[in-house]
PDB file of C-alpha atoms and ligand atoms in Angstrom:
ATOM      1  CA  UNK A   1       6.417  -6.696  11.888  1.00  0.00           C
ATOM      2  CA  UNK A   2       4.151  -5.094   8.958  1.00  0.00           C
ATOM      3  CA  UNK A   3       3.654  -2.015   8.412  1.00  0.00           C
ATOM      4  CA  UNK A   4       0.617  -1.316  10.040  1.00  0.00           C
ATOM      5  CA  UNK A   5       1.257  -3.763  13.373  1.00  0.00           C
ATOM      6  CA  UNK A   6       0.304  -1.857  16.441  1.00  0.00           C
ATOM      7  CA  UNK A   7       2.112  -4.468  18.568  1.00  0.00           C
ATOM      8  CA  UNK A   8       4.023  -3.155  21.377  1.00  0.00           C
ATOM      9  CA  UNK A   9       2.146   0.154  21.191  1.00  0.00           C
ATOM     10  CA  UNK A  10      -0.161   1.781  23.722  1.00  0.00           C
ATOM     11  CA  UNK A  11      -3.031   4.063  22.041  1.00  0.00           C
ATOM     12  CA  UNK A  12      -5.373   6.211  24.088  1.00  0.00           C
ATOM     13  CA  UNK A  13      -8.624   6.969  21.958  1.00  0.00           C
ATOM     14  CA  UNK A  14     -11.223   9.845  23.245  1.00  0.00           C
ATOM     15  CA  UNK A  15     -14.438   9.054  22.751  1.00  0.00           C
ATOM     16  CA  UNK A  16     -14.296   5.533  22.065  1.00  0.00           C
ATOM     17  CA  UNK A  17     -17.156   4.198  23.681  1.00  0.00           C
ATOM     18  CA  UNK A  18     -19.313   4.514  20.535  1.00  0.00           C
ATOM     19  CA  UNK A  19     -19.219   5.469  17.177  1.00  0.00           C
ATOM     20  CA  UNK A  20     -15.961   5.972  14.846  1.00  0.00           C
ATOM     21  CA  UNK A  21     -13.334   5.754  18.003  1.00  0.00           C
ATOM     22  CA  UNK A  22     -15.615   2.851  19.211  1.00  0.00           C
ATOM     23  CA  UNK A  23     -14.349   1.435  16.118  1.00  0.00           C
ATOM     24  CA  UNK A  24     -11.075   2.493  16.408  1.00  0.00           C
ATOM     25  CA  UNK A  25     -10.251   1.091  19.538  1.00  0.00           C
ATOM     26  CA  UNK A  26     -11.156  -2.402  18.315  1.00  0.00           C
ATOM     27  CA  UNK A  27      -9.057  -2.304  15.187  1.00  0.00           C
ATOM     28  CA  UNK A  28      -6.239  -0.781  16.855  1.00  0.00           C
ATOM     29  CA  UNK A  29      -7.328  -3.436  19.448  1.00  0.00           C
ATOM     30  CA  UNK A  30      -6.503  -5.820  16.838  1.00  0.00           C
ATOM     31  CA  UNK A  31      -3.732  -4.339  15.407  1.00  0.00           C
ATOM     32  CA  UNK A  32      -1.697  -5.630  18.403  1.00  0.00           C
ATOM     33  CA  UNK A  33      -2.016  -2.162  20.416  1.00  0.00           C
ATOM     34  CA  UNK A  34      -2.849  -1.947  23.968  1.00  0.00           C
ATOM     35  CA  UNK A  35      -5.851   0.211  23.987  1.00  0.00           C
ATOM     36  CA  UNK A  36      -7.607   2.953  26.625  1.00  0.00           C
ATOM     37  CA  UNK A  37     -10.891   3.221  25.986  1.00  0.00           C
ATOM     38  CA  UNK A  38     -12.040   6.902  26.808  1.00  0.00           C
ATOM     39  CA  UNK A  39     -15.436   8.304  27.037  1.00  0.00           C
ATOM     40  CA  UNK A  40     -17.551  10.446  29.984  1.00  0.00           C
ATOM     41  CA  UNK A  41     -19.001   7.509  31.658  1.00  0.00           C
ATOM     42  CA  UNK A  42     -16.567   5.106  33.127  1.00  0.00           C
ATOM     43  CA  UNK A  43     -19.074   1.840  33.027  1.00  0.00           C
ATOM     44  CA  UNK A  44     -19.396   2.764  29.384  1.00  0.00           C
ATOM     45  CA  UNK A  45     -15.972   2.636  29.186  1.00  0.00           C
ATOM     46  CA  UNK A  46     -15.417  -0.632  31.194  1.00  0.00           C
ATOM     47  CA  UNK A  47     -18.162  -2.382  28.956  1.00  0.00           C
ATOM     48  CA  UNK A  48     -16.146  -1.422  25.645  1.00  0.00           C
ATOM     49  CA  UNK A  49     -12.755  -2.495  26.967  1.00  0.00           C
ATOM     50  CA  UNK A  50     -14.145  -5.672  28.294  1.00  0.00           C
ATOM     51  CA  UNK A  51     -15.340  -6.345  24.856  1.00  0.00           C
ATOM     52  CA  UNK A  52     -12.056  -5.803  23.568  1.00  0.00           C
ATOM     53  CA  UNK A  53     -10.383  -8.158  25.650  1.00  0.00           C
ATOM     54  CA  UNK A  54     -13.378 -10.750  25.150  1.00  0.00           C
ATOM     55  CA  UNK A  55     -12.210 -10.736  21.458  1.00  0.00           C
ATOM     56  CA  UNK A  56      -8.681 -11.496  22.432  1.00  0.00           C
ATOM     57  CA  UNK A  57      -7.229  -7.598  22.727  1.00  0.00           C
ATOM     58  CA  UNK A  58      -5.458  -5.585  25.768  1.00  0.00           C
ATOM     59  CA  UNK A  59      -7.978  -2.653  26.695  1.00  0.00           C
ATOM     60  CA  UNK A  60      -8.664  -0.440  29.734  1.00  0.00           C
ATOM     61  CA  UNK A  61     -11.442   1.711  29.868  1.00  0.00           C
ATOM     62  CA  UNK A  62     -10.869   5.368  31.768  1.00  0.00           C
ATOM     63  CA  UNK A  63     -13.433   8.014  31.940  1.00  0.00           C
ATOM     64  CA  UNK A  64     -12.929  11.608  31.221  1.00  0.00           C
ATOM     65  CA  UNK A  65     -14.608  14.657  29.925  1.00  0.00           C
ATOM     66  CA  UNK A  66     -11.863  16.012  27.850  1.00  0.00           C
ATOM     67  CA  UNK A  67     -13.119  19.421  28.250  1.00  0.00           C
ATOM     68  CA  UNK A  68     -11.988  19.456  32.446  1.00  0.00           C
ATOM     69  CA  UNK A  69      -8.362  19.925  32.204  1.00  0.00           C
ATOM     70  CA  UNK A  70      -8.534  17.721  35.835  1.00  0.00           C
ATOM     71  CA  UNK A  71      -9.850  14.959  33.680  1.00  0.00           C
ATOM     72  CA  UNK A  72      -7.128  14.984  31.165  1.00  0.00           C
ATOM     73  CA  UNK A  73      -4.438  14.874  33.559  1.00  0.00           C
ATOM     74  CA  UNK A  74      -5.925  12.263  35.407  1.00  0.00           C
ATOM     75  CA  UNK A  75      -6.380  10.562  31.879  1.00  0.00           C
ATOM     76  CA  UNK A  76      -2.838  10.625  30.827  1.00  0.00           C
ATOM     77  CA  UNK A  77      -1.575   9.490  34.774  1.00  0.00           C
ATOM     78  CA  UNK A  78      -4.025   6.344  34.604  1.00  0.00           C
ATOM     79  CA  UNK A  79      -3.201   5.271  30.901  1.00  0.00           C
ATOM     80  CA  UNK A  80       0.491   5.559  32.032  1.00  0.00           C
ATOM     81  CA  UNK A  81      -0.113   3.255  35.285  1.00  0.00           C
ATOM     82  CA  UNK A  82      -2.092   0.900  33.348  1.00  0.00           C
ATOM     83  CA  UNK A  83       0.091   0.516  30.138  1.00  0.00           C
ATOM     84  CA  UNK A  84       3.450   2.544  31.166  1.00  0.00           C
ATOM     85  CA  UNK A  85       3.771   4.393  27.797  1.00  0.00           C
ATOM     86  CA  UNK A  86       1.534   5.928  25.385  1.00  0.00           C
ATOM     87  CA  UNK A  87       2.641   6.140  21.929  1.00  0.00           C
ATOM     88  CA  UNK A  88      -0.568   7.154  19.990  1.00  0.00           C
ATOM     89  CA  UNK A  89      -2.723   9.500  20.767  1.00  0.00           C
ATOM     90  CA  UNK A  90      -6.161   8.803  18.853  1.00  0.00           C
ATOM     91  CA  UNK A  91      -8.240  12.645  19.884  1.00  0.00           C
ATOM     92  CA  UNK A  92     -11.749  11.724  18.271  1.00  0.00           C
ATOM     93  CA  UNK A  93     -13.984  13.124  21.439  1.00  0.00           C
ATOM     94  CA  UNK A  94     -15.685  16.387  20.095  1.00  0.00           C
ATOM     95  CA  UNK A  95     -19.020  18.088  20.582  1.00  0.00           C
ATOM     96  CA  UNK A  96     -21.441  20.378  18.690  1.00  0.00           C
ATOM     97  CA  UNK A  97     -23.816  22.317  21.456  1.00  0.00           C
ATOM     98  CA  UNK A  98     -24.864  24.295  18.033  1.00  0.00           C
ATOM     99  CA  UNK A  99     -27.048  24.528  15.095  1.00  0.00           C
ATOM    100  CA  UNK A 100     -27.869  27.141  12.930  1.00  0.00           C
ATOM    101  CA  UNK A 101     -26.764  30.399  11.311  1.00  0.00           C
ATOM    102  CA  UNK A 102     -22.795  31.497  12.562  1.00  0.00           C
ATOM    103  CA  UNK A 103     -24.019  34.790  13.236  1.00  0.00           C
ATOM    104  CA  UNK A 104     -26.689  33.539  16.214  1.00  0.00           C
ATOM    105  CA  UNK A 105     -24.740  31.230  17.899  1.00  0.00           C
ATOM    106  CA  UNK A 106     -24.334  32.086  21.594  1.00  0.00           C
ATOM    107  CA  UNK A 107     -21.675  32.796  23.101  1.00  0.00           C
ATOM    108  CA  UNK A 108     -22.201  30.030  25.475  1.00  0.00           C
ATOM    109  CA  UNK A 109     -22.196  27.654  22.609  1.00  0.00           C
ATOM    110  CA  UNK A 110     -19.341  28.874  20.825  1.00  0.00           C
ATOM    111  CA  UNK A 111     -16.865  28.800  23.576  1.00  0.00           C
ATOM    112  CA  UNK A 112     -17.767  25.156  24.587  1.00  0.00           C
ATOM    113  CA  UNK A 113     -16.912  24.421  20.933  1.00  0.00           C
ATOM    114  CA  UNK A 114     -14.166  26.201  20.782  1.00  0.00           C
ATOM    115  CA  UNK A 115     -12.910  24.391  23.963  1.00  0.00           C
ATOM    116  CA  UNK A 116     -13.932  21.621  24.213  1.00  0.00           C
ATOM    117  CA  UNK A 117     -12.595  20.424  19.852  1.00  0.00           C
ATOM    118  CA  UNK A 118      -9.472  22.639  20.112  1.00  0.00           C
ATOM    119  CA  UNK A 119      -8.406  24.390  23.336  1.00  0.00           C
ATOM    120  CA  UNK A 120      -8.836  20.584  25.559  1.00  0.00           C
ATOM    121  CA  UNK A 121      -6.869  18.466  22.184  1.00  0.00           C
ATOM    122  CA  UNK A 122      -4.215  21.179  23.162  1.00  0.00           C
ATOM    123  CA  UNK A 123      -4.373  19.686  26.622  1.00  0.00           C
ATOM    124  CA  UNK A 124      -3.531  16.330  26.217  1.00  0.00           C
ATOM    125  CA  UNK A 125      -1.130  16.340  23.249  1.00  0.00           C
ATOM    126  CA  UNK A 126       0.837  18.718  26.303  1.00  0.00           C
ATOM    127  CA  UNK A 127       0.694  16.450  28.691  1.00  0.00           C
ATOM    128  CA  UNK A 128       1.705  13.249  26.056  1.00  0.00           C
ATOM    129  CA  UNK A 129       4.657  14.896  23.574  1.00  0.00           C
ATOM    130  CA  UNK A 130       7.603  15.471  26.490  1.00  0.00           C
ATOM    131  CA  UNK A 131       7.075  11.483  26.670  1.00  0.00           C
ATOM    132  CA  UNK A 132       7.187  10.683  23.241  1.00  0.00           C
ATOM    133  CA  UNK A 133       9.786  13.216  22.436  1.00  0.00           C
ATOM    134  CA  UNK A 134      12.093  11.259  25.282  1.00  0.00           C
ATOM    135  CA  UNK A 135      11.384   8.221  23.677  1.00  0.00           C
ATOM    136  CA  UNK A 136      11.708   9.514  19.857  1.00  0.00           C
ATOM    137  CA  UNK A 137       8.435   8.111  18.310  1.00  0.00           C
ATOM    138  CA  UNK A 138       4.935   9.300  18.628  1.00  0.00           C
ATOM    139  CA  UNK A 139       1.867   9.498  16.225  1.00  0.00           C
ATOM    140  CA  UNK A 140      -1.162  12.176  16.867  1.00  0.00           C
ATOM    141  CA  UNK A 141      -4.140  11.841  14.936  1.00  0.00           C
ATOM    142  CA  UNK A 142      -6.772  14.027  14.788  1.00  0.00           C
ATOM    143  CA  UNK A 143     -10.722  13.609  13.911  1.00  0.00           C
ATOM    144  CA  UNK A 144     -11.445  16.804  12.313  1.00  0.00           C
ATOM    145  CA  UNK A 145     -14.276  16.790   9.429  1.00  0.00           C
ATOM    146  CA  UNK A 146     -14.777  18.028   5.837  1.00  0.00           C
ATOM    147  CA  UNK A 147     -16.637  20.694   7.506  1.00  0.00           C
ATOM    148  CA  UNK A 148     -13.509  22.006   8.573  1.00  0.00           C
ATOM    149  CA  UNK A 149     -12.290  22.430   4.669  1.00  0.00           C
ATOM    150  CA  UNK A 150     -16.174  24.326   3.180  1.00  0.00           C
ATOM    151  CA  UNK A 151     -18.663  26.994   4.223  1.00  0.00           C
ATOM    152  CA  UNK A 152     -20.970  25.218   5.957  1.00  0.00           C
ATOM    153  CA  UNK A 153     -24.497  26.836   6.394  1.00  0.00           C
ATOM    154  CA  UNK A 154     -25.663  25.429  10.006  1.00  0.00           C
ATOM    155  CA  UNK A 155     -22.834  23.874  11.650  1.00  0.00           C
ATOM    156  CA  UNK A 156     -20.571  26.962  11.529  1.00  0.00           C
ATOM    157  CA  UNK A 157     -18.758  26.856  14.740  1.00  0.00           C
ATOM    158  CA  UNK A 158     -17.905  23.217  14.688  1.00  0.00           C
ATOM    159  CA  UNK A 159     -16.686  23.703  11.084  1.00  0.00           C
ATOM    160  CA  UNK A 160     -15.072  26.558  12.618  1.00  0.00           C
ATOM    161  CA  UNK A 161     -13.463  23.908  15.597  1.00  0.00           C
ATOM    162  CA  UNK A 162     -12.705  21.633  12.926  1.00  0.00           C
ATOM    163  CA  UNK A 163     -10.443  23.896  10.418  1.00  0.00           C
ATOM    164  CA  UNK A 164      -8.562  25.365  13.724  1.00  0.00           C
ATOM    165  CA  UNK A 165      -7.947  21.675  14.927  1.00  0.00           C
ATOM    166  CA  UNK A 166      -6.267  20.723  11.126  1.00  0.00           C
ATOM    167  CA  UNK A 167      -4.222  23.842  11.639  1.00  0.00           C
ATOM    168  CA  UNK A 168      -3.276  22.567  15.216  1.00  0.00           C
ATOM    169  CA  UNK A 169      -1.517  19.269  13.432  1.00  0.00           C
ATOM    170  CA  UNK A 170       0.331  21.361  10.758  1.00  0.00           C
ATOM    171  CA  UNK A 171       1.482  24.042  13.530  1.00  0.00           C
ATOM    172  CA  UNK A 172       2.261  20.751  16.231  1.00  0.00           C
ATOM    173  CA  UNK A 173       3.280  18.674  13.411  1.00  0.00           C
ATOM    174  CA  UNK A 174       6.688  21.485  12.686  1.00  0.00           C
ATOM    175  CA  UNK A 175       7.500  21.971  16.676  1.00  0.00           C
ATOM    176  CA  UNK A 176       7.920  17.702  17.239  1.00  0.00           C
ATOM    177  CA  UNK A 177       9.108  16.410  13.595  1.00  0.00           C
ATOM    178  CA  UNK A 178      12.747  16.994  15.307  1.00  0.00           C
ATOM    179  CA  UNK A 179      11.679  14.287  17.505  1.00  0.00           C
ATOM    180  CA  UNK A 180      10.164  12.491  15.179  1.00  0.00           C
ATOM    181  CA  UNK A 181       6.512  12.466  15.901  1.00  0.00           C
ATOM    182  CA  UNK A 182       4.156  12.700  13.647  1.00  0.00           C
ATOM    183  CA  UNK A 183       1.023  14.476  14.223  1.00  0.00           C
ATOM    184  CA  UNK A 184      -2.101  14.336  11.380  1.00  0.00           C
ATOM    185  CA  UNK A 185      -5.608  14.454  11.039  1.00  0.00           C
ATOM    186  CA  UNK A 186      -8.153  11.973   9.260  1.00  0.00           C
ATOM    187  CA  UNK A 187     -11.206  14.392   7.911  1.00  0.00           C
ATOM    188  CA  UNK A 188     -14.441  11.993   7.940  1.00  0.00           C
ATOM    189  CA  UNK A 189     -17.607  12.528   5.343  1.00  0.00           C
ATOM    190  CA  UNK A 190     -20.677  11.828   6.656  1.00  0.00           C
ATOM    191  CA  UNK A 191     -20.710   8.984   9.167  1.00  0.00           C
ATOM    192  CA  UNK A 192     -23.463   6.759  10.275  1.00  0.00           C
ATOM    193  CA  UNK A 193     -23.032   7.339  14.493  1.00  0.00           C
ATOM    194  CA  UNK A 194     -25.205   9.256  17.046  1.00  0.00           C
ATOM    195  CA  UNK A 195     -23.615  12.235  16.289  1.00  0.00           C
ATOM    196  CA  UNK A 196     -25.009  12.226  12.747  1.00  0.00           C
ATOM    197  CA  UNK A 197     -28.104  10.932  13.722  1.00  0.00           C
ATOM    198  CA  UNK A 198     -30.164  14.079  13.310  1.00  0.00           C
ATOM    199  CA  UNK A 199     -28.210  14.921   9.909  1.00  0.00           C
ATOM    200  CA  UNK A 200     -29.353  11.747   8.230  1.00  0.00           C
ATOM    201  CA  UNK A 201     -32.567  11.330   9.531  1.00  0.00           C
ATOM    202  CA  UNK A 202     -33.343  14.648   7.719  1.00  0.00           C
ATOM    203  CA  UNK A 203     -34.252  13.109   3.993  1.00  0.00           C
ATOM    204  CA  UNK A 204     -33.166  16.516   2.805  1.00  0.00           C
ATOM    205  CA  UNK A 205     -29.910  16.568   4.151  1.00  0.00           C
ATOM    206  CA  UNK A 206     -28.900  13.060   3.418  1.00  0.00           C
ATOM    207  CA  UNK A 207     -31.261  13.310  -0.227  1.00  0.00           C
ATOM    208  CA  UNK A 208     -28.945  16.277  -0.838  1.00  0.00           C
ATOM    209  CA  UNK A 209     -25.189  14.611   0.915  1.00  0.00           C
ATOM    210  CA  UNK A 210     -26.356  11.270  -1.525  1.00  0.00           C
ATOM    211  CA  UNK A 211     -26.539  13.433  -4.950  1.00  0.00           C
ATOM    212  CA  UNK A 212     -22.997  15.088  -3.848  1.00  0.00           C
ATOM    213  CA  UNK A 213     -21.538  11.558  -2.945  1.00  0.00           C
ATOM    214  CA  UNK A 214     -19.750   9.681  -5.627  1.00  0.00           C
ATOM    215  CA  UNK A 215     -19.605   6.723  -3.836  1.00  0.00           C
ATOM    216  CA  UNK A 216     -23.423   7.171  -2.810  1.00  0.00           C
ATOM    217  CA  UNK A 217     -23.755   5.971   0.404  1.00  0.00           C
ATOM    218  CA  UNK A 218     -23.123   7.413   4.091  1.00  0.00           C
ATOM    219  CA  UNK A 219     -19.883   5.829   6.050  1.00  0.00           C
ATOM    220  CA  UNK A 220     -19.751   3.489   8.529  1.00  0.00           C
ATOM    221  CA  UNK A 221     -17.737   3.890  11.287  1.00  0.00           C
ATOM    222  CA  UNK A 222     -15.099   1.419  10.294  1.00  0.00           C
ATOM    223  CA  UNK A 223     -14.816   3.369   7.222  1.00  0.00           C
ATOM    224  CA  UNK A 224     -12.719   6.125   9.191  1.00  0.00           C
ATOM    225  CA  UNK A 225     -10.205   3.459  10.637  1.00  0.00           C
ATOM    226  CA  UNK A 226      -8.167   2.202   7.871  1.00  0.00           C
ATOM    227  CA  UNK A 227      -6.357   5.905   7.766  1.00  0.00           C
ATOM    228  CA  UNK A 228      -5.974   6.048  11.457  1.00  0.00           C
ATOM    229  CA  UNK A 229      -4.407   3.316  10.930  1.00  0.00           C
ATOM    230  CA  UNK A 230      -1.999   4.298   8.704  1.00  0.00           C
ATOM    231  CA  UNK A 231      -1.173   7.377  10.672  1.00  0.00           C
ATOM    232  CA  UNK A 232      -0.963   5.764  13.537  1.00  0.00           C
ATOM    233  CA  UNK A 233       1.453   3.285  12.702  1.00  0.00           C
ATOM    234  CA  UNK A 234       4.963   2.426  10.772  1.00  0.00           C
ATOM    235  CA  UNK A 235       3.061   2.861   7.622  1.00  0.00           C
ATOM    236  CA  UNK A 236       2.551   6.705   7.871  1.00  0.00           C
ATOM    237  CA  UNK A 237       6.120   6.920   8.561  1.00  0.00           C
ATOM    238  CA  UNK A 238       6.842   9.768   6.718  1.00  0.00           C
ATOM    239  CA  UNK A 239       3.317  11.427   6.773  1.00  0.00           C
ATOM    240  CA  UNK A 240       3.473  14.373   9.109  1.00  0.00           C
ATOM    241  CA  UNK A 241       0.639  17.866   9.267  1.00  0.00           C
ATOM    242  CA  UNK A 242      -1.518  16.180   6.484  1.00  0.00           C
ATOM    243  CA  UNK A 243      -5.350  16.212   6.573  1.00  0.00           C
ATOM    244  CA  UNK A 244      -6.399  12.902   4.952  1.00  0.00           C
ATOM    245  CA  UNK A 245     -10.368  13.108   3.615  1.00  0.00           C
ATOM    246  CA  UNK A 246     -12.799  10.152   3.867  1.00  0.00           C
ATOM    247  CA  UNK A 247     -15.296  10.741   2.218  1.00  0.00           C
ATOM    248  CA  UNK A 248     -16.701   8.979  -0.082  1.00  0.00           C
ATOM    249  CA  UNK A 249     -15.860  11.673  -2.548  1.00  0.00           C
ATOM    250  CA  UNK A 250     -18.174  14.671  -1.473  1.00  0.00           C
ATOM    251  CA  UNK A 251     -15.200  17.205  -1.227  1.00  0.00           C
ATOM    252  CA  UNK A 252     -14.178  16.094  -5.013  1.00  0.00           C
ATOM    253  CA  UNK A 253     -17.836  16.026  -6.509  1.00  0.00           C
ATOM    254  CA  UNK A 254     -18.255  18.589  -9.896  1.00  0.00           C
TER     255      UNK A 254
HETATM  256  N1  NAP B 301     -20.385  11.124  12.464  1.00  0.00           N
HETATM  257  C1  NAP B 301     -20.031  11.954  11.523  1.00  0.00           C
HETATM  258  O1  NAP B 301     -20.713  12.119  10.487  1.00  0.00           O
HETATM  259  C2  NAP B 301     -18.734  12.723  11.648  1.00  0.00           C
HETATM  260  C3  NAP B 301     -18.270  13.410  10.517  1.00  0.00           C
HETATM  261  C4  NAP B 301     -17.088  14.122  10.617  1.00  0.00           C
HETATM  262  C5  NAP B 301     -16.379  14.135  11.787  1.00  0.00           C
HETATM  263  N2  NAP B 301     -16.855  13.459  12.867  1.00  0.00           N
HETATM  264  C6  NAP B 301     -16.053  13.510  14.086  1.00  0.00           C
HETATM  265  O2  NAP B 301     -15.796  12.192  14.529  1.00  0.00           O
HETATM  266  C7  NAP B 301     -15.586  12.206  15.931  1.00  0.00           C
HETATM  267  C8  NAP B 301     -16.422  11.125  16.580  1.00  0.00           C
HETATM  268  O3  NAP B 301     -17.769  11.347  16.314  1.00  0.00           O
HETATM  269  P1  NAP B 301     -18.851  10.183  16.248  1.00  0.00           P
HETATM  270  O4  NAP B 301     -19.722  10.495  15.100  1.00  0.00           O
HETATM  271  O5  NAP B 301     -18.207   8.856  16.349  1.00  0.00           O
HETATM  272  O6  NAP B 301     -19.677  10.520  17.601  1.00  0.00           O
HETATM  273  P2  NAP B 301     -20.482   9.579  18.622  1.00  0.00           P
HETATM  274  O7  NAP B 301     -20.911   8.312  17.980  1.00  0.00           O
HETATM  275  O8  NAP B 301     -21.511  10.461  19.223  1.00  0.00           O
HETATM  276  O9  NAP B 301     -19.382   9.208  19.719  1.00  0.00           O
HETATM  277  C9  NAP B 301     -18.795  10.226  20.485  1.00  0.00           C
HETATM  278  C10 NAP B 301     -17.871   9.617  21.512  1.00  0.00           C
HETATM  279  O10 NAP B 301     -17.231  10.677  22.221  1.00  0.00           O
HETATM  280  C11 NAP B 301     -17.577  10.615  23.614  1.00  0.00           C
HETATM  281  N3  NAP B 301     -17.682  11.990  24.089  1.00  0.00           N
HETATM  282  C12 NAP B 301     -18.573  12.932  23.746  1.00  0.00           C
HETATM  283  N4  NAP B 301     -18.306  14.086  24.367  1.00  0.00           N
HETATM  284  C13 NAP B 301     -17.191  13.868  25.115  1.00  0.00           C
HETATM  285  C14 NAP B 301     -16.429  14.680  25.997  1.00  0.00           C
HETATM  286  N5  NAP B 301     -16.743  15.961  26.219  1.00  0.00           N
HETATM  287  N6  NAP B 301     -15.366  14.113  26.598  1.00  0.00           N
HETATM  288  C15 NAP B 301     -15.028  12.843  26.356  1.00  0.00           C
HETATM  289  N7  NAP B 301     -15.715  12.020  25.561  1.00  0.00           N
HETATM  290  C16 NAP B 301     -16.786  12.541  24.943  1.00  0.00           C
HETATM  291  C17 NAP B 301     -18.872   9.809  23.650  1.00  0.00           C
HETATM  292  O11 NAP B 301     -19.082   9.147  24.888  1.00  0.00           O
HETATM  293  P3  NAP B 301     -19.874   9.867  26.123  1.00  0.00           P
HETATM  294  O12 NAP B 301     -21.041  10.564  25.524  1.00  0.00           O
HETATM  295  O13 NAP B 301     -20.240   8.731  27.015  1.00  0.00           O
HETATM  296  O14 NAP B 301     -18.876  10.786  26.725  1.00  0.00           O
HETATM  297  C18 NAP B 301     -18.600   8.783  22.551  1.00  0.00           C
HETATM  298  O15 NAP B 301     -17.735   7.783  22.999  1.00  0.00           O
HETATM  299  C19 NAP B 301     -15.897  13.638  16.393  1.00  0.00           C
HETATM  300  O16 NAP B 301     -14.687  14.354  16.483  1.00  0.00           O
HETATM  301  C20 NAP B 301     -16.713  14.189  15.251  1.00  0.00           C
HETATM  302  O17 NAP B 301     -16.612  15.596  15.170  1.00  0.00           O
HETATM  303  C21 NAP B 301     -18.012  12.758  12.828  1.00  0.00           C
END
């Protein structure tokens, strides 16, 4: 088995009917690992596991809105019944209800930030660690952002969500090392998805990402996989509370 075969495994991936875990789920797909396919809308998710197994991989696809702790329970119970095990947790869903200076976000907005990328993550690495702990292996990742490492002038509170959910992995990452899982994050750049949409369609924001961007270009979402990947899998063996950037540079640019 190579380092980074998923065979055997059992991955659930949040918010992987588009975008960077859209892209997850296939490579972890190909990897070997059985695959749940998560997102809000379960014929979204059907249509992306279905595509998976078209291309030879084992996927289910089962809604849930990670920010209903009903959901997540639900979540973990039918990824257990379909697969029997989970032994990587891939928590990519996140939202950003907010735009604008720190100061004037809402309350409103804040909070579903706030629970929705941290308090919800919380949620289902609870209801998935006693399970790995039994069994003595586990891997967590975590999408967080570069946002969650700078000031950032109009996405404050996701920044905000993003720094608290790196600090989750270093603070989880101590409890469950004893039973030897491993729980990281992968910090993405600026990535070509929906999400980003509005970002890059603004020629000043992406005129001004471009100029800080030694590799000088925005990422794709496959970009982000190759260090999920590793975390994920035997080759991140002895990786554990680490942030890894992917960036294209922009963090490192004098
Ligand atoms: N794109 C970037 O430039 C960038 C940069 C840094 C970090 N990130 C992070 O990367 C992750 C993925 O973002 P992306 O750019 O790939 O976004 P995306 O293309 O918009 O995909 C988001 C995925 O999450 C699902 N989703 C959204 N809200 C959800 C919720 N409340 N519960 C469950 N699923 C939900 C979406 O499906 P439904 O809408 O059907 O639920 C979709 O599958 C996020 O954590 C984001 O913060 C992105």
């Amino acid at each position: 088995m190579g380092l980074f075969d998923l065979t055997g495994k059992t991955a659930v991936v949040t918010g992987s009917t588009r975008g960077i875990g859209r892209a997850i789920a296939e490579e972890m797909a190909r990897a070997g690992a059985r695959v749940v396919v998560s997102g809000r809308k379960q014929e979204a998710c059907d249509a992306v596991a279905a595509e998976i197994r078209k291309a030879g991989g084992d996927a289910v696809g089962i809604a849930c809105h990670i920010g209903d702790k009903a959901q997540v329970k639900a979540l973990v119970t039918k990824a257990r019944a379909a697969f029997d095990r989970i032994d990587i947790l891939v928590l990519n869903a996140a939202t950003n209800p907010a735009y604008g200076p720190l100061a004037e976000v809402s309350d409103e907005a804040f909070d579903k930030t706030m629970a929705v990328n941290v308090h919800s993550q919380l949620w289902l690495c609870a209801q998935v660690l006693p399970e790995m702990a039994a069994r003595k292996d586990g891997a967590i990742v975590f999408i967080a952002s570069i946002g969650g490492f700078r000031g950032s002038r109009n996405l404050g509170a996701y920044a905000i969500s993003k720094a608290a959910i790196m600090q989750t992995a270093r603070s989880l990452a101590g409890e469950w090392s004893p039973h030897n899982i491993r729980i990281n994050c992968v910090a993405p750049g600026l990535i070509r998805t929906d999400f980003s949409r509005a970002l890059i369609e603004n020629k000043e924001v992406l005129a001004s990402r471009l100029a800080t961007t030694p590799l000088g270009r925005v990422g794709e979402p496959i970009d982000v996989v190759g260090a999920v990947i590793l975390l994920a899998s035997d080759a991140g063996r002895f990786i554990t509370g680490q942030s890894i950037v992917v960036d294209g540079g922009t963090t490192i640019a004098g």
